[in-house]
């Protein structure tokens, strides 16, 4: 029986763990202690921080694993790179993982390779005169932690009077001694999922984003297909390919965040793992295969392809339209009751509650504050979105 080491036991790793089990794999899960649903699904659990690659490498050697993977989080990616390099396993390299998990290194690569991105500056936390550097950029700005995930440590700034509070917020959400400030690009946020294997990008699937406007834009849902003019779609794909090459990413899923301004695609970030917020499900529904299974097979070094379910190459198909949205609380509190009042409908792919009555939840500000999700599909995108909106109306969650 092959062994797979999955980093993380949270809600975005649960489908990965379940798929691994269904494939007959021995699942080893590593995560910090906590009320994480993936623990009870695993064959074996290690309560370790997934960013501690020395300890994770020791576990990987002890267990003689055949592969290592995560989904939906950036923080574990650097550990995957280290383990893959040291044990000769399929996956992204430690060098590229470092770039994918440090937004400064990422921006430096983009600048070197000519990837279209926002102007930025590096700021050290011990620099008391940082305002002079920040003032070289045009307001509004984004103060951004270089090593956070799930939109934490990222905040929009509209005036110099906000610099100090924004800097303090970033400091609370980073392990680094520096951060970046970049110019805010006003435009339409969208993204793409992709996969690079043996130096070749196997597919690129642009998707629309539903964005929650808080301290900064936080994706709370997605939809595909995304209606882009052919020239804009091609520009986005060119920028993605250029960014992947700049970062040296290979044998991994790709999660890309873009901004569209004046019909040009600007790269915000590229992650070396599949996206969160139902994005792996979006790929699965659109292409008609289990994307988690594909990700796992590549991590194990097994043969697989990323064609449509009937074997048609992905770039030639018209996929299944689908849409998703997170469930969110408007306040901190305890779930008093929750109910899904939707009738049976095969267009409603999934209604999921992350918590049960009696559990404490937080007011939604960043991705990890989610309390569930809804995923739908349709013959057309309009149908999928209409079904999604109707399904959301029929869900009752009482937070007291």
PDB file of N, CA and C in Angstrom, residues 76-118:
ATOM      1  N   UNK A  76       2.151  25.371   3.898  1.00  0.00           N
ATOM      2  CA  UNK A  76       2.833  24.076   3.899  1.00  0.00           C
ATOM      3  C   UNK A  76       3.655  23.833   2.641  1.00  0.00           C
ATOM      4  N   UNK A  77       3.553  24.720   1.655  1.00  0.00           N
ATOM      5  CA  UNK A  77       4.180  24.479   0.359  1.00  0.00           C
ATOM      6  C   UNK A  77       5.703  24.415   0.461  1.00  0.00           C
ATOM      7  N   UNK A  78       6.303  25.272   1.278  1.00  0.00           N
ATOM      8  CA  UNK A  78       7.757  25.271   1.393  1.00  0.00           C
ATOM      9  C   UNK A  78       8.269  23.948   1.965  1.00  0.00           C
ATOM     10  N   UNK A  79       7.485  23.354   2.857  1.00  0.00           N
ATOM     11  CA  UNK A  79       7.856  22.059   3.432  1.00  0.00           C
ATOM     12  C   UNK A  79       7.785  20.971   2.379  1.00  0.00           C
ATOM     13  N   UNK A  80       6.778  21.031   1.521  1.00  0.00           N
ATOM     14  CA  UNK A  80       6.664  20.053   0.438  1.00  0.00           C
ATOM     15  C   UNK A  80       7.898  20.137  -0.460  1.00  0.00           C
ATOM     16  N   UNK A  81       8.322  21.353  -0.783  1.00  0.00           N
ATOM     17  CA  UNK A  81       9.510  21.516  -1.615  1.00  0.00           C
ATOM     18  C   UNK A  81      10.751  20.910  -0.993  1.00  0.00           C
ATOM     19  N   UNK A  82      10.951  21.138   0.310  1.00  0.00           N
ATOM     20  CA  UNK A  82      12.113  20.588   1.007  1.00  0.00           C
ATOM     21  C   UNK A  82      12.091  19.062   1.004  1.00  0.00           C
ATOM     22  N   UNK A  83      10.939  18.481   1.325  1.00  0.00           N
ATOM     23  CA  UNK A  83      10.837  17.020   1.388  1.00  0.00           C
ATOM     24  C   UNK A  83      11.015  16.401   0.006  1.00  0.00           C
ATOM     25  N   UNK A  84      10.404  17.006  -1.016  1.00  0.00           N
ATOM     26  CA  UNK A  84      10.553  16.480  -2.374  1.00  0.00           C
ATOM     27  C   UNK A  84      12.019  16.498  -2.814  1.00  0.00           C
ATOM     28  N   UNK A  85      12.712  17.579  -2.518  1.00  0.00           N
ATOM     29  CA  UNK A  85      14.132  17.663  -2.886  1.00  0.00           C
ATOM     30  C   UNK A  85      14.967  16.617  -2.159  1.00  0.00           C
ATOM     31  N   UNK A  86      14.767  16.503  -0.865  1.00  0.00           N
ATOM     32  CA  UNK A  86      15.612  15.608  -0.057  1.00  0.00           C
ATOM     33  C   UNK A  86      15.333  14.131  -0.340  1.00  0.00           C
ATOM     34  N   UNK A  87      14.068  13.798  -0.639  1.00  0.00           N
ATOM     35  CA  UNK A  87      13.709  12.385  -0.826  1.00  0.00           C
ATOM     36  C   UNK A  87      13.518  12.009  -2.291  1.00  0.00           C
ATOM     37  N   UNK A  88      13.710  12.979  -3.183  1.00  0.00           N
ATOM     38  CA  UNK A  88      13.565  12.680  -4.602  1.00  0.00           C
ATOM     39  C   UNK A  88      12.139  12.348  -5.011  1.00  0.00           C
ATOM     40  N   UNK A  89      11.174  12.992  -4.373  1.00  0.00           N
ATOM     41  CA  UNK A  89       9.766  12.739  -4.670  1.00  0.00           C
ATOM     42  C   UNK A  89       9.250  13.725  -5.714  1.00  0.00           C
ATOM     43  N   UNK A  90       8.213  13.342  -6.455  1.00  0.00           N
ATOM     44  CA  UNK A  90       7.624  14.273  -7.427  1.00  0.00           C
ATOM     45  C   UNK A  90       7.005  15.476  -6.707  1.00  0.00           C
ATOM     46  N   UNK A  91       7.189  16.642  -7.263  1.00  0.00           N
ATOM     47  CA  UNK A  91       6.636  17.847  -6.657  1.00  0.00           C
ATOM     48  C   UNK A  91       7.524  19.039  -6.930  1.00  0.00           C
ATOM     49  N   UNK A  92       7.070  20.210  -6.527  1.00  0.00           N
ATOM     50  CA  UNK A  92       7.859  21.408  -6.773  1.00  0.00           C
ATOM     51  C   UNK A  92       9.142  21.400  -5.949  1.00  0.00           C
ATOM     52  N   UNK A  93      10.158  22.113  -6.420  1.00  0.00           N
ATOM     53  CA  UNK A  93      11.447  22.140  -5.740  1.00  0.00           C
ATOM     54  C   UNK A  93      11.402  23.070  -4.533  1.00  0.00           C
ATOM     55  N   UNK A  94      12.397  22.921  -3.650  1.00  0.00           N
ATOM     56  CA  UNK A  94      12.489  23.791  -2.483  1.00  0.00           C
ATOM     57  C   UNK A  94      12.704  25.236  -2.910  1.00  0.00           C
ATOM     58  N   UNK A  95      13.500  25.439  -3.952  1.00  0.00           N
ATOM     59  CA  UNK A  95      13.759  26.802  -4.427  1.00  0.00           C
ATOM     60  C   UNK A  95      12.476  27.464  -4.912  1.00  0.00           C
ATOM     61  N   UNK A  96      11.710  26.763  -5.726  1.00  0.00           N
ATOM     62  CA  UNK A  96      10.467  27.353  -6.230  1.00  0.00           C
ATOM     63  C   UNK A  96       9.428  27.481  -5.121  1.00  0.00           C
ATOM     64  N   UNK A  97       9.448  26.559  -4.162  1.00  0.00           N
ATOM     65  CA  UNK A  97       8.521  26.649  -3.032  1.00  0.00           C
ATOM     66  C   UNK A  97       8.806  27.881  -2.190  1.00  0.00           C
ATOM     67  N   UNK A  98      10.086  28.219  -2.035  1.00  0.00           N
ATOM     68  CA  UNK A  98      10.450  29.437  -1.294  1.00  0.00           C
ATOM     69  C   UNK A  98       9.891  30.674  -1.986  1.00  0.00           C
ATOM     70  N   UNK A  99       9.964  30.696  -3.293  1.00  0.00           N
ATOM     71  CA  UNK A  99       9.431  31.830  -4.056  1.00  0.00           C
ATOM     72  C   UNK A  99       7.915  31.883  -3.938  1.00  0.00           C
ATOM     73  N   UNK A 100       7.265  30.719  -3.999  1.00  0.00           N
ATOM     74  CA  UNK A 100       5.801  30.660  -3.962  1.00  0.00           C
ATOM     75  C   UNK A 100       5.231  31.030  -2.601  1.00  0.00           C
ATOM     76  N   UNK A 101       6.057  30.990  -1.561  1.00  0.00           N
ATOM     77  CA  UNK A 101       5.567  31.281  -0.211  1.00  0.00           C
ATOM     78  C   UNK A 101       6.162  32.552   0.375  1.00  0.00           C
ATOM     79  N   UNK A 102       6.845  33.325  -0.440  1.00  0.00           N
ATOM     80  CA  UNK A 102       7.378  34.613  -0.009  1.00  0.00           C
ATOM     81  C   UNK A 102       7.022  35.633  -1.082  1.00  0.00           C
ATOM     82  N   UNK A 103       6.091  36.513  -0.768  1.00  0.00           N
ATOM     83  CA  UNK A 103       5.582  37.440  -1.776  1.00  0.00           C
ATOM     84  C   UNK A 103       6.637  38.417  -2.272  1.00  0.00           C
ATOM     85  N   UNK A 104       7.674  38.686  -1.461  1.00  0.00           N
ATOM     86  CA  UNK A 104       8.758  39.537  -1.941  1.00  0.00           C
ATOM     87  C   UNK A 104       9.573  38.811  -2.999  1.00  0.00           C
ATOM     88  N   UNK A 105       9.975  37.579  -2.712  1.00  0.00           N
ATOM     89  CA  UNK A 105      10.730  36.797  -3.698  1.00  0.00           C
ATOM     90  C   UNK A 105       9.922  36.644  -4.988  1.00  0.00           C
ATOM     91  N   UNK A 106       8.615  36.450  -4.833  1.00  0.00           N
ATOM     92  CA  UNK A 106       7.735  36.310  -5.982  1.00  0.00           C
ATOM     93  C   UNK A 106       7.765  37.579  -6.845  1.00  0.00           C
ATOM     94  N   UNK A 107       7.617  38.736  -6.193  1.00  0.00           N
ATOM     95  CA  UNK A 107       7.608  40.003  -6.924  1.00  0.00           C
ATOM     96  C   UNK A 107       8.958  40.257  -7.600  1.00  0.00           C
ATOM     97  N   UNK A 108      10.037  39.877  -6.932  1.00  0.00           N
ATOM     98  CA  UNK A 108      11.363  40.059  -7.520  1.00  0.00           C
ATOM     99  C   UNK A 108      11.513  39.218  -8.791  1.00  0.00           C
ATOM    100  N   UNK A 109      10.976  37.999  -8.759  1.00  0.00           N
ATOM    101  CA  UNK A 109      11.005  37.142  -9.950  1.00  0.00           C
ATOM    102  C   UNK A 109      10.174  37.744 -11.076  1.00  0.00           C
ATOM    103  N   UNK A 110       9.017  38.258 -10.735  1.00  0.00           N
ATOM    104  CA  UNK A 110       8.152  38.867 -11.745  1.00  0.00           C
ATOM    105  C   UNK A 110       8.843  40.055 -12.407  1.00  0.00           C
ATOM    106  N   UNK A 111       9.495  40.867 -11.580  1.00  0.00           N
ATOM    107  CA  UNK A 111      10.195  42.040 -12.095  1.00  0.00           C
ATOM    108  C   UNK A 111      11.324  41.616 -13.044  1.00  0.00           C
ATOM    109  N   UNK A 112      12.057  40.579 -12.670  1.00  0.00           N
ATOM    110  CA  UNK A 112      13.178  40.093 -13.470  1.00  0.00           C
ATOM    111  C   UNK A 112      12.725  39.526 -14.811  1.00  0.00           C
ATOM    112  N   UNK A 113      11.601  38.815 -14.818  1.00  0.00           N
ATOM    113  CA  UNK A 113      11.152  38.136 -16.027  1.00  0.00           C
ATOM    114  C   UNK A 113      10.099  38.930 -16.807  1.00  0.00           C
ATOM    115  N   UNK A 114       9.770  40.127 -16.355  1.00  0.00           N
ATOM    116  CA  UNK A 114       8.836  40.959 -17.102  1.00  0.00           C
ATOM    117  C   UNK A 114       7.391  40.573 -16.959  1.00  0.00           C
ATOM    118  N   UNK A 115       7.022  39.937 -15.848  1.00  0.00           N
ATOM    119  CA  UNK A 115       5.621  39.623 -15.584  1.00  0.00           C
ATOM    120  C   UNK A 115       4.901  40.915 -15.184  1.00  0.00           C
ATOM    121  N   UNK A 116       3.740  41.156 -15.751  1.00  0.00           N
ATOM    122  CA  UNK A 116       2.990  42.381 -15.452  1.00  0.00           C
ATOM    123  C   UNK A 116       2.409  42.297 -14.046  1.00  0.00           C
ATOM    124  N   UNK A 117       2.835  43.215 -13.168  1.00  0.00           N
ATOM    125  CA  UNK A 117       2.395  43.187 -11.775  1.00  0.00           C
ATOM    126  C   UNK A 117       2.448  44.602 -11.197  1.00  0.00           C
ATOM    127  N   UNK A 118       1.915  44.780  -9.996  1.00  0.00           N
ATOM    128  CA  UNK A 118       1.881  46.100  -9.369  1.00  0.00           C
ATOM    129  C   UNK A 118       3.275  46.530  -8.903  1.00  0.00           C
TER     130      UNK A 118
END
